[in-house]
XYZ file of C-alpha atoms in Angstrom:
348
model
C 269.915 353.305 139.826
C 266.988 351.761 137.928
C 268.495 353.194 134.715
C 271.169 350.492 134.978
C 268.519 347.887 134.188
C 265.885 349.678 132.092
C 264.447 352.994 130.997
C 260.845 352.796 132.178
C 261.153 351.907 135.884
C 260.882 355.393 137.388
C 259.460 353.892 140.573
C 262.502 351.666 141.093
C 263.376 348.027 140.498
C 263.141 344.781 142.431
C 266.663 343.425 142.821
C 266.408 339.649 143.166
C 269.429 337.531 144.069
C 268.591 333.908 143.270
C 272.007 332.596 144.346
C 272.343 330.292 141.339
C 275.753 331.698 140.389
C 277.777 332.506 143.494
C 279.854 335.685 143.255
C 281.517 335.064 146.621
C 282.321 331.874 148.484
C 279.602 330.603 150.855
C 280.286 331.099 154.539
C 279.391 327.445 155.287
C 280.346 324.198 153.492
C 276.652 323.305 153.182
C 273.479 325.261 153.894
C 269.902 325.212 152.732
C 266.233 325.375 153.557
C 263.097 323.362 152.900
C 259.540 324.625 153.011
C 256.190 322.828 152.990
C 252.897 324.703 152.729
C 249.201 324.019 152.525
C 246.216 326.243 151.800
C 242.516 325.654 152.266
C 241.060 328.194 149.839
C 242.530 326.279 146.862
C 243.508 322.932 148.482
C 247.085 324.060 147.853
C 250.124 321.839 148.330
C 253.491 323.555 148.006
C 256.969 322.182 148.621
C 260.305 323.850 147.885
C 263.932 323.662 148.880
C 267.449 324.752 148.057
C 270.993 323.736 148.899
C 274.183 325.771 148.533
C 277.702 324.887 149.458
C 281.270 324.130 148.458
C 282.782 321.446 146.235
C 286.413 321.751 147.142
C 288.140 324.990 148.070
C 286.889 327.412 145.394
C 283.978 325.681 143.684
C 280.488 326.748 144.847
C 277.233 325.040 143.869
C 273.500 325.702 144.111
C 270.496 323.390 143.702
C 266.871 324.436 144.123
C 263.400 323.198 143.245
C 259.700 323.786 143.757
C 256.463 321.865 143.286
C 253.050 323.515 143.715
C 249.509 322.339 142.968
C 246.174 324.026 143.609
C 242.530 323.309 142.890
C 239.904 325.854 141.900
C 239.690 328.942 144.128
C 236.834 328.867 146.646
C 234.633 331.967 146.384
C 231.577 333.151 148.349
C 229.293 334.216 145.495
C 229.301 335.155 141.844
C 232.092 334.251 139.424
C 230.915 336.465 136.537
C 231.136 340.227 136.117
C 227.526 340.401 134.889
C 225.857 337.400 136.533
C 222.395 336.117 135.747
C 219.993 334.895 138.466
C 221.132 331.490 139.631
C 224.788 332.044 138.656
C 226.034 331.762 142.238
C 229.093 329.528 142.506
C 231.149 327.932 145.254
C 234.372 327.901 143.234
C 235.964 329.930 140.463
C 235.992 327.330 137.732
C 239.149 326.696 135.738
C 241.466 328.484 138.212
C 243.595 325.436 139.078
C 247.396 325.449 138.886
C 250.254 322.962 138.649
C 253.865 324.219 138.686
C 257.307 322.607 138.768
C 260.572 324.554 138.857
C 264.230 323.599 139.258
C 267.710 325.102 138.909
C 271.345 324.028 139.157
C 274.333 326.369 139.241
C 278.075 326.097 139.741
C 280.801 328.740 139.906
C 284.512 329.119 140.483
C 285.257 331.881 142.993
C 288.428 333.416 144.392
C 289.633 336.756 145.687
C 290.004 338.406 142.281
C 286.676 337.356 140.763
C 284.281 334.597 139.748
C 282.945 332.692 136.737
C 279.899 330.424 136.664
C 276.949 328.964 134.796
C 273.406 327.943 135.726
C 270.567 326.092 134.021
C 266.947 326.239 135.090
C 263.553 324.949 134.043
C 260.007 326.077 134.706
C 256.853 324.108 133.787
C 253.339 325.243 134.605
C 249.798 324.417 133.575
C 246.971 326.649 134.780
C 243.437 327.545 133.862
C 242.141 330.898 132.678
C 238.990 331.727 134.695
C 237.338 333.844 132.002
C 233.947 333.743 130.343
C 234.128 334.783 126.700
C 231.336 334.114 124.228
C 233.162 333.873 120.938
C 231.159 334.648 117.821
C 230.804 331.561 115.667
C 230.121 331.635 111.947
C 226.986 329.548 111.460
C 227.751 329.039 107.807
C 231.032 327.359 108.808
C 229.098 324.947 110.975
C 230.895 326.145 114.078
C 229.895 324.629 117.403
C 230.326 326.169 120.812
C 233.562 325.055 122.395
C 233.410 322.973 125.537
C 235.809 323.217 128.427
C 237.801 326.206 129.582
C 241.022 327.619 128.217
C 244.244 326.576 129.939
C 247.920 327.437 129.502
C 250.621 324.759 129.333
C 254.040 326.442 129.388
C 257.673 325.417 129.500
C 260.722 327.603 129.951
C 264.370 326.597 129.787
C 267.076 329.111 130.644
C 270.873 329.200 130.559
C 272.848 331.836 132.465
C 276.518 332.754 132.375
C 278.209 335.302 134.627
C 281.787 336.362 135.245
C 283.398 339.141 137.214
C 286.798 340.492 138.063
C 287.871 342.736 140.940
C 291.015 344.536 139.745
C 291.741 346.097 143.112
C 293.160 349.255 141.543
C 292.342 352.863 142.423
C 289.687 353.221 139.700
C 287.766 350.029 138.870
C 286.205 348.162 141.775
C 284.482 345.390 139.796
C 283.775 344.537 136.160
C 281.039 341.966 135.470
C 279.569 340.345 132.365
C 276.305 338.431 132.176
C 274.506 336.464 129.486
C 271.040 334.919 129.694
C 269.475 332.698 127.015
C 265.795 331.776 127.322
C 263.734 329.252 125.357
C 260.045 329.693 126.167
C 256.864 328.274 124.676
C 253.291 327.823 125.765
C 250.221 326.142 124.333
C 246.713 327.484 124.764
C 244.579 324.428 125.441
C 240.906 324.503 124.445
C 239.711 321.446 126.291
C 242.232 318.755 125.385
C 243.209 320.314 122.048
C 245.940 322.859 121.351
C 244.373 326.008 119.939
C 247.403 328.315 119.624
C 251.085 327.973 120.451
C 253.456 330.819 121.306
C 257.251 330.702 121.037
C 259.589 333.247 122.630
C 263.335 332.770 122.235
C 265.671 335.500 123.404
C 269.089 336.358 124.748
C 270.222 339.306 126.795
C 273.790 340.347 127.622
C 275.305 343.134 129.687
C 278.719 344.346 130.816
C 279.031 346.856 133.645
C 281.944 348.444 135.491
C 281.724 349.831 139.012
C 284.321 352.469 139.792
C 285.493 354.866 142.495
C 287.097 358.103 141.311
C 287.603 359.198 144.907
C 286.309 358.384 148.364
C 283.244 360.562 147.675
C 282.720 359.904 143.960
C 281.454 356.475 142.866
C 279.415 355.109 140.005
C 278.748 352.470 137.376
C 278.603 352.464 133.588
C 278.062 349.787 130.988
C 276.315 348.420 127.916
C 273.387 346.054 127.413
C 271.910 344.354 124.358
C 269.679 341.523 123.273
C 267.551 339.867 120.608
C 264.032 338.477 120.994
C 262.185 336.238 118.510
C 258.431 335.854 119.044
C 256.037 333.696 117.042
C 252.492 332.368 117.330
C 250.952 329.437 115.452
C 247.298 328.403 115.494
C 243.714 329.499 114.977
C 244.061 332.531 117.284
C 247.591 333.603 116.354
C 246.888 337.296 116.751
C 250.534 338.340 116.344
C 252.837 337.571 113.387
C 256.355 336.245 113.741
C 258.641 339.124 114.719
C 262.102 340.006 115.954
C 263.149 342.716 118.399
C 266.739 343.970 118.720
C 267.714 346.334 121.539
C 270.894 348.074 122.640
C 271.604 350.465 125.510
C 274.440 352.438 127.095
C 274.033 353.606 130.701
C 275.830 355.414 133.505
C 274.954 356.355 137.081
C 277.261 358.546 139.193
C 277.039 359.642 142.832
C 278.934 362.441 144.569
C 278.933 363.175 148.310
C 279.978 366.652 149.451
C 279.603 367.336 153.132
C 275.938 366.888 154.008
C 274.934 366.818 150.336
C 274.482 363.692 148.221
C 274.145 364.277 144.471
C 273.216 361.613 141.914
C 272.881 361.652 138.134
C 271.968 358.869 135.728
C 271.497 358.530 131.992
C 270.528 355.789 129.570
C 270.654 355.883 125.777
C 268.540 353.153 124.225
C 267.841 351.844 120.734
C 265.165 349.344 119.739
C 264.241 347.879 116.351
C 261.186 345.676 115.802
C 260.614 343.760 112.559
C 257.452 342.036 111.346
C 258.898 338.931 109.703
C 255.657 338.203 107.825
C 255.673 341.469 105.866
C 259.227 342.735 106.248
C 257.995 345.961 107.859
C 260.466 347.353 110.387
C 260.350 350.265 112.814
C 262.923 351.599 115.260
C 263.099 353.926 118.266
C 265.960 355.903 119.795
C 265.789 358.053 122.923
C 267.332 359.077 126.244
C 266.230 358.602 129.831
C 267.731 360.949 132.443
C 267.491 361.212 136.212
C 268.889 363.835 138.608
C 268.628 363.810 142.381
C 269.920 365.608 145.451
C 269.598 364.948 149.170
C 270.547 367.154 152.110
C 271.044 365.588 155.511
C 269.908 368.582 157.571
C 270.142 366.789 160.925
C 270.541 363.232 162.163
C 266.753 362.893 162.069
C 265.849 364.992 158.987
C 266.832 364.538 155.343
C 265.466 366.680 152.494
C 265.485 365.174 149.000
C 264.395 366.153 145.496
C 264.617 364.419 142.137
C 263.551 364.890 138.546
C 263.237 362.160 135.917
C 262.644 361.863 132.217
C 261.725 358.293 131.357
C 261.056 356.644 128.007
C 259.133 353.431 127.400
C 259.485 351.850 123.974
C 256.581 349.721 122.697
C 256.919 345.950 122.749
C 256.352 343.755 119.718
C 252.988 342.733 121.166
C 251.929 346.386 121.304
C 253.160 347.095 117.778
C 251.953 344.092 115.813
C 249.035 342.468 117.669
C 245.899 342.498 115.566
C 242.909 340.240 116.117
C 240.517 338.731 118.607
C 241.833 336.755 121.544
C 240.643 335.683 124.968
C 243.484 337.654 126.587
C 241.891 340.910 125.439
C 238.298 339.726 125.981
C 237.688 340.633 122.344
C 234.989 338.626 120.582
C 235.303 336.908 117.249
C 237.841 334.364 116.033
C 240.751 335.527 113.954
C 241.047 334.347 110.397
C 241.903 330.698 110.008
C 244.330 331.687 107.250
C 247.001 332.386 109.839
C 248.385 335.159 112.016
C 247.455 338.780 111.554
C 249.619 340.789 109.181
C 250.886 344.277 109.909
C 252.380 346.311 107.081
C 253.182 349.653 108.591
C 249.705 350.894 109.414
C 249.081 352.692 112.683
C 249.858 350.131 115.388
C 247.178 349.155 117.871
C 248.261 349.782 121.483
């Protein structure tokens, strides 16, 4: 079933229902929960809550939010991989965190289907507890940077979902989903912005769940999306790029007596373009999974499966070129701008 969502998750997927867009009417006019937490190892304060309910007869809503702050992590000894004498520490410096998250959703639901939208936001600022001695060019008069590196990120997301339940002998449910994400983060070197990253993308999918007979069920559909990634600053180790992907998938299950048979397939296409040079590369391949289970007794089931899974490279894997604290690679990148990739062997 993981082939419905991607080609590389042979170990399965985590199916998260956030409840922002209700697909069925809530069982109560108003329900919710609130949580407050504290932690001593980081002086953590964490508060969250959500409310769901009805606005009228067929209109469902959802509101949720979270606020979390932590200080540096308390540790019993050394904070460095290769410590020097006297490097013992009581805290892991620059490991603090501050996060705020919120979401609002509303949907119209009845017996034959649903349609709804949701908007959400996620802001976080956290430190990177890493020691990296960057090589400085003495002739440029470079001075050692003070203060740790921190990440200040913001994400805004819009979601749309709709579904219809035809109620006929073949189709059980047909759903369509669209997600649009606007993400950016700044790498702070002290109080100054060193490098900024921008990731704007949309992803859409349509899937149909069907029942050919009482023992033969399945799902098939299509998925596609576009991702634009850019980095600006002194350590912009990846050029501006665009990734386009498209997939067709199907998973079918047949039950015959004590046997349960399952087959899944996913055809996927991906094209990545380096906007700085115009270089483009594409990938096309199949992922296939076959499985069978025999319920020998009420207590014993025998199962076997075989999978062929394909993972396409991401834009970061294809076009990244240059030093950066994320890779613990020494040496600043050129101040002329982001690295350029023109079709040479990509660095994974």
